[in-house]
């Protein structure tokens, strides 16, 4: 009854199910396997069991997905196996299955591999549920995605009123950039006085993939923009992204398709951008198509990473595993005016990274969400195609947004106190791509969202009223997925914002963060004078063995003799100063400074978890400490206001997930199961041979990953 009620509330339809199914917890059958019912709905694959697994005390609870649920959009591949006949088949939409499956393997886009056994299930029901999963995970049309059914029935009644009083996105602080006033505020925030909001694309009259409102130079008239639009790919005329306090602007644009008009149009556009700068500085351009990998290269890199971290057994030598990892480690950091053929993929990555490194507002939670909304959602990144929600064209699939989140994590990992959000937030944001009920990651552009929502509303007789389109909730309304308690995991206790409070001599004071005079640890500083990734400068100090340093001395002497360029001098000077968390942040690009985003890529590997160890335990202790400091500050404020010791202090709502104190008469809490997969539960989500003693095992336990196995055996650190 509870399950059916949940389906009704979620507008889910049960498509098929099979009883007496066993979910495998380990690579081989064991007594810890779970028994239950395997259900396929129009939204997810769900395993319903009465058994229970050890649960983390602080584990997140997703409001739309249970512990054993997989969104259909997250299913990458459906594989059926028959042990007796030795057959295996990859299932797609509307395919037939000639044998009765004894096992089902689901390969997921979030690196999970999940196995179900049908030893006790009826053969026909097993076959039907496998075919249903394969079919519903390959929808033929965007309107068959569950998001349309969810929004149509959850938020709109027959007369267009809001159902249950819910206004999707209501009360959010994140700027959506779907109206001219949002762009006006951004112009004022960045001081871009020589730029204006343009409205010529209202109704998507000029370009089908651009938003209805965007920003252009003041000196460019609407009539000129209409005239130039036809010369650009997909009519995507230059878009303003951001202004630096110096007056420099960041602009992105597609390539000019008409080669005969290229020189004339480029001169006119460049002249207008130059006029927007106080010093009339020249325009610097960077062709991303020439300087960066294409979308196929990015997809191939993700597949290699999946093979290294998930699918293939870790039986290779350590040097081979690490060299394979280095082959896919191409950091994409640049500061430039971006040009790309259609300005919809890597230009999104670069423009966002520039703003993250230069603008502290973009490193706040709502600033970061507004940045994604502006540079990805409204600018027309092809989320529908790149996420391959419809499984129509594998050549269009590419994890461009995941690459961006990985780059953000690398920067976050080097400057954790500069970001208001945590690693958990970035991981959850990456997962949200596979819960396609949010407009953020569901469409290729705003126009596609508007057209499909109108068509769907018409087919379902949904009265839209003044909206003229279904109001899909943006992913930034996190209450759709997590409780307020779970959302506190997004708060970074290390964050140093522009303004903070402190108690000094019993008085509450505010202070603005200033540059510290103390030198920071070498783990955060010390990028060599040579700017090229992987090269070493004379002052480099890496935690490597002496034997390896001796081998590199000849390379060091060559670096010393090289002439230092202005950009290299700037980098050297930048890293010689203490870091300013409210100023420019430059990433360190040496291989020793880059690391694997373990919480995202390795969280579903049970053998790769570190119980009671690693950065998660550190985060736990730091959260408790921060919460205790905040509690003491509140008590001091109350003490000063009351003129004495405060009485009847009630425990306030904790800003952190871990409370410093517990209330009296509190029932015994379940034990803490903290591991490097926190706040996710990896148990039973991935089945594979053990990796004890493998290179990955050594890496996760702190071994120096660049050393060979022979060196590890013969030398001491």
XYZ file of C-alpha atoms in Angstrom:
717
model
C 0.000 0.000 0.000
C 2.837 2.391 0.861
C 4.531 1.627 -2.432
C 1.396 2.207 -4.465
C 0.803 5.489 -2.634
C 4.314 6.584 -3.489
C 3.726 5.701 -7.142
C 0.505 7.718 -7.164
C 2.161 10.769 -5.633
C 5.068 10.532 -8.050
C 2.787 9.944 -11.059
C 4.588 6.659 -11.660
C 3.125 3.733 -13.532
C 4.257 0.194 -12.778
C 5.176 -1.331 -16.139
C 6.373 -4.786 -15.119
C 7.692 -6.678 -12.123
C 9.218 -9.968 -11.068
C 9.050 -11.644 -7.642
C 11.659 -13.764 -5.839
C 14.553 -11.836 -7.368
C 17.970 -11.829 -5.711
C 20.116 -8.691 -5.708
C 23.770 -9.663 -5.558
C 25.873 -7.960 -2.909
C 29.205 -9.540 -3.822
C 30.757 -10.885 -7.001
C 29.641 -14.399 -6.145
C 26.399 -15.574 -4.576
C 26.493 -15.306 -0.826
C 24.243 -15.258 2.229
C 24.274 -11.439 2.291
C 22.366 -11.178 -1.002
C 18.981 -9.471 -0.786
C 15.684 -11.049 -1.820
C 12.754 -9.045 -3.088
C 10.718 -7.763 -6.000
C 12.246 -6.125 -9.094
C 9.935 -3.424 -10.479
C 10.187 -1.347 -13.644
C 8.165 1.894 -13.687
C 8.106 4.726 -16.189
C 10.651 6.534 -13.975
C 13.032 4.046 -12.412
C 14.153 0.506 -11.770
C 13.197 -0.303 -8.184
C 14.160 -3.214 -5.980
C 11.738 -3.699 -3.073
C 13.080 -5.792 -0.239
C 12.237 -6.469 3.396
C 15.900 -7.116 4.168
C 18.060 -4.331 5.499
C 21.661 -3.354 5.010
C 23.953 -1.598 7.496
C 22.958 2.034 7.246
C 25.121 5.046 7.848
C 23.828 7.205 10.644
C 24.292 10.333 8.548
C 23.384 8.915 5.157
C 21.449 11.157 2.768
C 17.872 10.187 2.000
C 16.725 11.056 -1.504
C 13.077 12.105 -1.678
C 12.555 10.779 -5.193
C 14.728 7.662 -5.100
C 15.101 4.853 -2.599
C 18.341 3.161 -1.647
C 17.832 0.446 -4.293
C 16.341 2.663 -7.029
C 17.967 3.595 -10.342
C 16.487 6.304 -12.596
C 15.894 4.951 -16.081
C 17.931 7.815 -17.534
C 20.919 6.595 -15.504
C 20.889 3.148 -17.129
C 23.681 2.990 -19.690
C 23.382 -0.643 -20.776
C 21.040 -3.560 -20.077
C 22.706 -6.984 -20.299
C 20.875 -10.308 -19.898
C 22.656 -13.601 -19.245
C 21.652 -17.267 -19.436
C 24.095 -19.413 -17.449
C 22.895 -22.744 -18.791
C 23.195 -21.853 -22.483
C 26.189 -19.579 -21.973
C 24.454 -16.740 -23.777
C 24.610 -12.985 -23.199
C 22.655 -10.223 -24.924
C 22.684 -6.416 -24.756
C 19.068 -5.284 -24.878
C 17.775 -2.164 -26.575
C 14.335 -0.729 -27.167
C 11.762 -2.994 -28.842
C 14.176 -5.916 -29.043
C 13.292 -9.575 -28.579
C 14.882 -11.955 -26.113
C 14.987 -15.572 -27.315
C 16.245 -17.113 -24.065
C 15.061 -16.959 -20.481
C 17.488 -14.797 -18.496
C 19.017 -16.131 -15.311
C 20.831 -12.871 -14.579
C 20.384 -9.156 -15.315
C 23.322 -6.720 -15.224
C 22.677 -2.971 -15.291
C 25.613 -0.731 -16.206
C 24.858 2.782 -14.989
C 26.147 6.191 -16.064
C 27.195 7.004 -12.504
C 29.667 4.051 -12.572
C 27.419 1.566 -10.744
C 27.168 -2.042 -11.910
C 24.168 -3.841 -10.409
C 23.380 -7.562 -10.718
C 20.078 -9.358 -10.226
C 19.572 -13.136 -10.253
C 16.366 -14.902 -11.349
C 17.102 -18.406 -9.957
C 13.789 -18.554 -8.086
C 11.756 -16.175 -10.281
C 9.405 -17.312 -13.004
C 11.168 -17.329 -16.420
C 8.432 -15.380 -18.192
C 8.218 -12.643 -15.562
C 12.027 -12.361 -15.577
C 12.061 -11.955 -19.343
C 9.256 -9.377 -19.301
C 10.840 -7.179 -16.636
C 14.186 -7.211 -18.487
C 12.504 -6.187 -21.751
C 10.537 -3.480 -19.953
C 13.697 -1.976 -18.428
C 15.427 -1.994 -21.816
C 12.428 -0.402 -23.532
C 11.646 2.329 -20.997
C 15.283 3.309 -20.599
C 15.316 4.110 -24.349
C 12.433 6.587 -24.870
C 11.821 7.579 -28.484
C 10.649 11.136 -27.807
C 11.484 13.822 -25.221
C 7.846 13.950 -24.095
C 8.090 10.294 -23.038
C 10.637 11.260 -20.402
C 9.136 11.028 -16.936
C 9.713 14.724 -16.271
C 6.725 15.695 -18.439
C 4.337 13.376 -16.598
C 5.758 14.482 -13.264
C 5.393 18.208 -13.953
C 2.055 17.933 -15.753
C 0.301 16.137 -12.890
C 2.203 17.374 -9.863
C 2.159 21.096 -10.596
C -0.826 21.726 -12.875
C -4.498 21.016 -12.348
C -7.134 20.897 -15.047
C -7.607 24.670 -14.866
C -3.934 25.553 -14.668
C -3.770 26.269 -10.933
C -0.854 25.110 -8.833
C -1.472 21.739 -7.203
C -0.823 21.442 -3.435
C 0.117 25.105 -3.369
C 3.497 24.314 -4.891
C 5.248 26.849 -7.060
C 8.224 25.175 -8.751
C 11.319 27.198 -8.031
C 9.460 29.482 -5.655
C 11.487 31.144 -2.944
C 14.828 30.318 -4.523
C 17.725 32.740 -4.430
C 19.341 31.394 -7.580
C 19.127 33.673 -10.623
C 17.643 31.787 -13.588
C 18.481 34.387 -16.296
C 15.156 33.760 -18.014
C 14.082 37.425 -17.980
C 15.692 40.754 -18.849
C 15.776 41.938 -15.222
C 18.098 39.070 -14.255
C 20.580 40.187 -16.911
C 20.240 43.817 -15.823
C 21.212 42.871 -12.288
C 24.218 40.920 -13.537
C 25.374 43.896 -15.617
C 25.168 46.125 -12.548
C 26.862 43.562 -10.304
C 29.886 43.291 -12.594
C 30.000 46.989 -13.509
C 29.564 46.346 -17.242
C 28.360 49.865 -18.069
C 29.124 49.562 -21.790
C 26.898 46.525 -22.271
C 23.120 46.224 -22.604
C 20.348 43.633 -22.568
C 19.223 42.676 -26.064
C 15.659 41.484 -26.759
C 15.764 40.795 -30.501
C 15.475 37.028 -29.925
C 12.126 37.151 -28.136
C 10.038 34.320 -29.479
C 13.362 32.834 -30.683
C 12.998 34.906 -33.816
C 16.737 35.203 -34.581
C 18.355 32.030 -33.220
C 16.623 28.814 -32.115
C 19.308 27.907 -29.573
C 19.955 31.295 -27.928
C 17.918 32.560 -24.965
C 15.304 35.246 -25.494
C 17.420 37.743 -23.550
C 21.193 38.177 -23.589
C 23.813 40.925 -23.350
C 25.673 42.670 -26.195
C 27.884 45.790 -26.540
C 26.061 49.114 -26.318
C 27.593 50.198 -29.618
C 25.954 47.309 -31.515
C 22.456 48.251 -32.685
C 19.675 45.672 -32.912
C 19.474 46.152 -36.664
C 23.169 45.329 -37.038
C 22.791 42.212 -34.909
C 19.889 40.996 -37.034
C 21.975 41.552 -40.137
C 25.053 39.743 -38.773
C 23.162 36.785 -37.294
C 22.893 34.929 -40.585
C 26.699 34.844 -40.906
C 27.192 32.810 -37.686
C 26.656 29.083 -37.186
C 23.121 28.505 -35.866
C 22.695 32.296 -35.901
C 24.512 32.424 -32.548
C 25.785 35.990 -32.397
C 28.411 36.907 -29.731
C 27.265 36.623 -26.110
C 28.604 38.592 -23.162
C 29.482 36.383 -20.190
C 31.116 38.540 -17.547
C 33.057 41.724 -16.794
C 36.189 42.058 -14.683
C 36.551 45.031 -12.342
C 39.222 46.379 -14.723
C 36.613 46.661 -17.476
C 37.780 43.610 -19.435
C 34.936 41.486 -20.749
C 34.605 37.778 -21.408
C 32.691 36.986 -24.596
C 31.773 33.716 -26.282
C 30.714 33.278 -29.901
C 30.202 30.692 -32.596
C 32.306 30.648 -35.734
C 31.358 32.653 -38.816
C 30.006 30.307 -41.461
C 30.157 32.762 -44.376
C 33.874 32.989 -45.173
C 33.354 35.854 -47.620
C 31.871 38.005 -44.862
C 34.165 36.752 -42.120
C 36.699 39.598 -42.138
C 34.055 42.317 -42.255
C 31.884 40.853 -39.490
C 34.845 40.042 -37.213
C 36.140 43.604 -37.516
C 32.734 45.064 -36.633
C 32.237 42.739 -33.654
C 35.798 43.252 -32.386
C 35.451 47.018 -32.718
C 32.257 46.980 -30.623
C 33.890 44.838 -27.923
C 36.945 47.118 -27.883
C 34.730 50.174 -27.370
C 33.228 48.519 -24.295
C 36.645 48.534 -22.554
C 37.663 51.700 -20.667
C 41.166 51.613 -22.210
C 39.971 50.420 -25.619
C 42.144 47.304 -25.293
C 42.479 44.920 -28.208
C 40.428 41.720 -28.318
C 42.233 38.459 -27.587
C 40.685 35.383 -29.236
C 41.127 31.700 -28.658
C 39.761 29.044 -31.013
C 38.603 26.229 -28.740
C 38.087 23.858 -31.683
C 41.826 24.012 -32.406
C 43.154 24.102 -28.855
C 40.933 21.598 -27.032
C 39.681 18.024 -27.555
C 36.392 17.454 -29.338
C 33.325 15.850 -27.764
C 34.278 12.386 -29.058
C 37.670 12.670 -27.338
C 35.968 13.598 -24.069
C 33.604 10.633 -24.318
C 36.515 8.286 -25.088
C 38.361 9.619 -22.028
C 35.355 8.865 -19.817
C 35.180 5.296 -21.149
C 38.888 4.813 -20.386
C 38.374 6.144 -16.884
C 35.462 3.764 -16.391
C 37.574 0.817 -17.508
C 40.394 1.812 -15.175
C 38.280 2.534 -12.101
C 35.283 0.223 -12.430
C 35.057 -2.449 -15.074
C 38.472 -4.066 -15.567
C 40.039 -6.028 -12.688
C 42.943 -4.297 -11.002
C 45.524 -6.922 -11.912
C 47.884 -4.709 -13.894
C 51.177 -3.391 -12.600
C 51.051 -0.087 -10.762
C 53.071 1.755 -13.410
C 50.727 0.580 -16.162
C 47.621 1.626 -14.200
C 49.030 5.080 -13.514
C 50.265 5.627 -17.066
C 46.765 4.754 -18.280
C 45.342 7.336 -15.901
C 47.758 10.009 -17.136
C 46.611 9.442 -20.731
C 43.144 10.739 -19.884
C 44.253 13.562 -17.613
C 43.985 16.628 -19.861
C 43.182 19.660 -17.685
C 41.201 22.282 -19.583
C 42.014 25.602 -18.019
C 42.278 28.762 -20.105
C 41.503 32.459 -19.738
C 40.338 33.756 -23.102
C 37.594 35.079 -25.345
C 36.074 31.817 -26.563
C 35.202 30.914 -30.133
C 33.731 27.525 -30.959
C 31.945 26.253 -34.026
C 28.497 26.361 -32.415
C 29.455 27.812 -29.018
C 27.555 25.163 -27.057
C 30.070 22.742 -25.526
C 33.594 23.561 -24.384
C 32.872 27.279 -24.481
C 30.491 26.578 -21.572
C 33.339 24.905 -19.681
C 35.935 27.602 -20.317
C 33.679 30.602 -19.696
C 32.576 29.142 -16.348
C 36.097 28.264 -15.227
C 37.305 31.776 -16.023
C 34.573 33.266 -13.871
C 35.173 30.774 -11.058
C 38.850 31.650 -10.946
C 38.302 35.413 -11.150
C 35.011 36.164 -9.390
C 34.441 35.107 -5.742
C 30.679 35.563 -6.223
C 30.697 32.527 -8.536
C 32.246 30.469 -5.746
C 29.258 31.015 -3.467
C 26.471 28.445 -3.640
C 23.847 30.623 -5.330
C 26.460 32.371 -7.470
C 27.705 29.023 -8.766
C 24.174 27.857 -9.545
C 23.438 31.113 -11.363
C 26.667 30.662 -13.321
C 25.547 27.236 -14.568
C 22.105 28.588 -15.345
C 23.602 31.437 -17.385
C 26.456 29.692 -19.211
C 24.959 26.217 -19.710
C 21.169 26.151 -19.489
C 20.231 29.482 -21.081
C 23.200 29.472 -23.477
C 21.916 26.256 -25.046
C 24.189 23.395 -24.019
C 22.762 20.187 -25.493
C 21.974 18.357 -22.266
C 19.419 16.104 -23.962
C 21.972 14.958 -26.568
C 25.136 15.020 -24.462
C 23.472 13.049 -21.639
C 21.890 10.836 -24.321
C 18.575 10.697 -22.464
C 16.846 9.254 -25.538
C 19.648 6.772 -26.426
C 19.244 7.806 -30.066
C 22.723 8.816 -31.138
C 25.746 7.585 -29.208
C 28.013 9.827 -31.305
C 26.362 12.892 -29.763
C 26.866 11.636 -26.220
C 29.674 13.295 -24.265
C 30.139 14.070 -20.554
C 30.968 17.752 -21.082
C 29.156 18.897 -17.931
C 30.765 16.133 -15.876
C 34.147 17.289 -17.193
C 33.310 20.780 -15.972
C 32.368 19.490 -12.510
C 35.630 17.543 -12.399
C 37.564 20.726 -13.230
C 35.653 22.592 -10.504
C 36.514 19.822 -8.062
C 40.226 20.073 -8.942
C 40.095 23.810 -8.184
C 38.016 23.176 -5.048
C 40.517 20.549 -3.933
C 43.364 23.084 -4.165
C 41.462 26.006 -2.579
C 38.735 24.443 -0.381
C 38.237 27.545 1.777
C 37.371 29.639 -1.302
C 34.142 27.752 -2.037
C 30.897 27.914 -0.096
C 29.856 24.450 -1.241
C 31.318 21.021 -0.554
C 32.485 18.020 -2.539
C 29.212 16.326 -1.604
C 27.304 19.133 -3.340
C 29.304 18.689 -6.556
C 28.686 14.934 -6.462
C 24.950 15.346 -5.919
C 24.832 17.912 -8.732
C 26.457 15.412 -11.095
C 23.904 12.774 -10.089
C 21.003 15.142 -10.769
C 21.613 14.861 -14.514
C 20.127 11.365 -14.365
C 16.907 12.384 -12.563
C 15.230 13.984 -15.614
C 12.400 15.881 -14.006
C 14.306 19.173 -13.827
C 14.438 21.647 -16.694
C 18.116 22.248 -15.924
C 19.458 19.034 -17.502
C 16.535 17.943 -19.654
C 16.661 20.038 -22.834
C 19.046 21.252 -25.507
C 17.946 24.886 -25.273
C 15.157 27.087 -23.826
C 13.187 26.982 -27.073
C 13.071 23.165 -27.034
C 11.736 23.267 -23.489
C 9.011 25.761 -24.430
C 7.917 23.926 -27.586
C 7.834 20.445 -26.042
C 6.015 21.627 -22.939
C 3.345 23.362 -25.038
C 2.880 20.273 -27.210
C 2.673 18.002 -24.178
C 0.179 20.296 -22.436
C -1.962 20.353 -25.555
C -1.941 16.552 -25.885
C -2.889 16.125 -22.201
C -5.438 18.983 -22.191
C -3.490 20.891 -19.519
C -4.509 24.517 -19.296
C -1.314 26.594 -19.085
C -2.807 29.958 -18.212
C -0.385 32.877 -18.350
C 2.716 30.684 -18.282
C 2.199 29.469 -21.851
C 4.455 26.516 -20.938
C 4.843 23.863 -18.278
C 6.854 25.154 -15.359
C 9.531 22.503 -14.848
C 11.274 22.792 -11.474
C 14.951 23.753 -11.746
C 17.396 21.464 -9.997
C 18.302 24.384 -7.708
C 15.106 23.787 -5.768
C 16.926 21.155 -3.709
C 13.897 20.577 -1.488
C 12.569 18.405 -4.321
C 15.367 15.908 -3.633
C 16.626 16.407 -0.077
C 15.399 17.535 3.321
C 16.773 20.709 4.908
C 18.828 18.520 7.203
C 20.468 16.732 4.278
C 21.010 20.003 2.423
C 23.301 21.182 5.209
C 25.833 18.757 3.745
C 26.255 21.304 0.956
C 27.679 23.898 3.401
C 31.466 24.083 3.502
C 32.730 24.684 7.061
C 36.069 25.876 5.651
C 34.498 28.648 3.563
C 35.888 32.147 4.024
C 33.312 34.573 2.617
C 33.561 38.301 2.052
C 32.018 39.087 5.447
C 32.173 36.924 8.554
C 31.203 37.409 12.185
C 33.247 36.933 15.326
C 32.989 37.637 19.048
C 35.769 39.813 20.476
C 35.752 40.832 24.140
C 32.076 40.006 24.370
C 31.155 42.123 21.332
C 29.907 40.747 18.048
C 31.963 42.202 15.215
C 32.131 41.730 11.478
C 35.311 41.723 9.471
C 36.242 41.569 5.818
C 38.684 38.897 4.766
C 42.127 40.303 4.103
C 45.224 38.816 2.603
C 47.200 36.948 5.214
C 50.853 37.782 5.752
C 51.692 34.202 6.612
C 52.990 31.829 4.004
C 50.747 28.921 3.201
C 51.750 25.315 3.126
C 53.680 24.047 0.152
C 50.769 21.765 -0.601
C 48.865 24.841 -1.778
C 51.732 26.801 -3.265
C 54.794 26.280 -5.371
C 53.727 26.016 -8.999
C 56.980 26.134 -10.995
C 58.010 29.039 -13.163
C 57.482 26.907 -16.251
C 53.812 27.137 -17.197
C 53.701 23.919 -19.201
C 51.912 21.077 -17.480
C 54.276 18.471 -16.136
C 57.534 20.443 -16.397
C 59.547 21.255 -13.288
C 61.210 24.480 -12.232
C 64.377 24.987 -10.149
C 62.444 25.673 -6.936
C 60.048 22.738 -7.201
C 59.771 20.437 -4.210
C 57.820 17.272 -4.866
C 57.353 14.484 -2.327
C 59.119 11.945 -4.492
C 61.987 9.622 -3.726
C 65.571 10.724 -4.205
C 66.071 8.114 -6.894
C 63.419 9.733 -9.064
C 64.664 13.275 -8.434
C 68.130 12.288 -9.596
C 66.688 10.997 -12.834
C 64.986 14.346 -13.466
C 67.995 16.595 -12.791
C 68.899 16.869 -16.462
C 65.391 18.132 -17.193
C 65.685 20.684 -14.390
C 68.849 22.167 -15.874
C 67.098 22.606 -19.219
C 64.222 24.463 -17.550
C 66.650 26.854 -15.842
C 68.115 27.850 -19.182
C 64.766 28.644 -20.760
C 63.820 32.281 -21.200
C 60.941 33.256 -18.933
C 57.900 34.622 -20.758
C 55.602 37.337 -19.302
C 52.884 34.789 -18.611
C 55.361 32.500 -16.823
C 56.617 35.449 -14.788
C 53.040 36.279 -13.786
C 52.433 32.691 -12.696
C 55.671 32.630 -10.695
C 54.840 35.899 -8.983
C 51.281 34.757 -8.281
C 52.339 31.558 -6.535
C 55.076 33.313 -4.577
C 52.438 35.351 -2.701
C 49.980 34.143 -0.045
C 46.677 33.105 -1.548
C 43.797 35.602 -1.553
C 40.608 33.567 -1.307
C 38.574 36.567 -2.505
C 40.852 37.251 -5.447
C 42.184 35.358 -8.443
C 42.577 31.587 -8.055
C 44.867 29.809 -10.485
C 44.902 26.006 -10.611
C 48.135 24.098 -10.183
C 48.536 21.843 -13.180
C 51.461 19.572 -12.346
C 50.488 15.879 -12.307
C 51.403 15.791 -8.611
C 48.747 18.447 -7.939
C 45.928 16.681 -9.801
C 44.026 13.815 -8.247
C 41.120 11.477 -8.906
C 37.695 12.660 -7.766
C 37.249 9.582 -5.633
C 33.897 10.473 -4.086
C 32.280 10.559 -7.523
C 34.133 7.903 -9.495
C 34.927 5.310 -6.807
C 32.063 5.630 -4.309
C 30.204 2.553 -5.613
C 33.226 0.246 -5.288
C 32.854 -1.394 -1.851
C 36.487 -2.550 -1.821
C 37.658 1.026 -2.443
C 36.030 2.517 0.652
C 38.061 3.563 3.706
C 35.968 3.031 6.865
C 36.603 5.648 9.549
C 39.336 7.273 7.489
C 40.090 9.692 4.704
C 38.712 13.192 4.086
C 35.167 12.247 5.113
C 36.219 11.661 8.709
C 38.087 14.964 8.631
C 34.937 16.660 7.348
C 32.967 15.065 10.184
C 35.353 16.358 12.865
C 35.520 19.787 11.254
C 31.735 19.997 11.106
C 31.444 19.173 14.793
C 34.059 21.788 15.650
C 32.404 24.464 13.490
C 29.012 23.701 14.962
C 30.385 23.940 18.495
C 32.036 27.310 17.764
C 28.762 28.607 16.316
C 26.871 27.365 19.371
C 29.315 29.076 21.748
C 29.082 32.333 19.788
C 25.292 32.244 20.093
C 25.572 31.694 23.840
C 27.957 34.655 24.161
C 25.567 36.889 22.243
C 22.675 35.827 24.475
C 24.845 36.306 27.580
C 25.694 39.887 26.576
C 22.110 40.690 25.646
C 20.649 39.282 28.884
C 23.328 40.870 31.080
C 24.162 37.537 32.647
C 24.201 33.817 32.121
C 21.505 32.823 29.635
C 18.824 30.511 30.892
C 16.805 27.845 29.098
C 19.049 27.680 26.075
C 17.359 25.558 23.480
C 19.347 23.692 20.880
C 19.134 25.714 17.681
C 18.910 24.223 14.236
C 22.411 23.221 13.301
C 23.898 24.763 10.209
C 26.158 21.759 9.899
C 25.042 18.189 9.443
C 26.799 16.957 12.581
C 25.586 18.449 15.867
C 28.091 19.205 18.587
C 25.773 18.167 21.417
C 22.837 15.841 21.868
C 19.652 16.567 23.778
C 18.851 14.757 27.072
C 16.696 11.635 26.957
C 17.632 11.193 23.308
C 17.178 7.567 22.224
C 20.391 5.675 21.444
C 21.575 6.598 17.989
C 22.564 3.989 15.415
C 26.297 3.498 15.004
C 28.199 5.764 12.636
C 29.264 4.157 9.379
C 31.521 6.829 7.964
C 33.627 5.958 4.956
C 35.091 7.615 1.903
C 31.754 7.093 0.124
C 29.858 9.326 2.585
C 26.996 10.264 2.334
C 26.314 7.487 -0.182
C 25.899 3.810 0.560
C 28.045 1.664 -1.740
C 27.013 -1.692 -0.294
C 25.405 -3.878 -2.921
C 25.636 -1.365 -5.739
C 28.711 -2.753 -7.463
C 29.894 -6.347 -7.611
C 33.438 -7.152 -8.704
C 36.500 -9.135 -7.576
C 38.428 -7.718 -4.648
C 41.263 -5.263 -5.203
C 43.253 -5.926 -2.042
C 46.933 -5.456 -2.764
C 46.250 -3.873 -6.163
C 47.588 -0.455 -7.283
C 44.231 1.148 -6.496
C 44.281 -0.335 -3.004
C 47.747 1.104 -2.387
C 46.679 4.443 -3.812
C 43.618 4.653 -1.564
C 45.736 3.835 1.459
C 48.162 6.680 0.828
C 50.933 5.071 -1.212
C 52.967 7.345 -3.474
C 51.192 6.585 -6.720
C 54.033 7.486 -9.065
C 56.344 4.798 -7.649
C 56.710 1.407 -9.234
C 55.936 -1.777 -7.323
C 59.624 -2.653 -7.324
C 60.559 0.719 -5.854
C 57.876 0.353 -3.182
C 59.435 -2.925 -2.126
C 63.068 -1.761 -2.091
C 62.897 1.800 -0.735
C 61.312 3.574 2.203
C 59.451 6.863 2.062
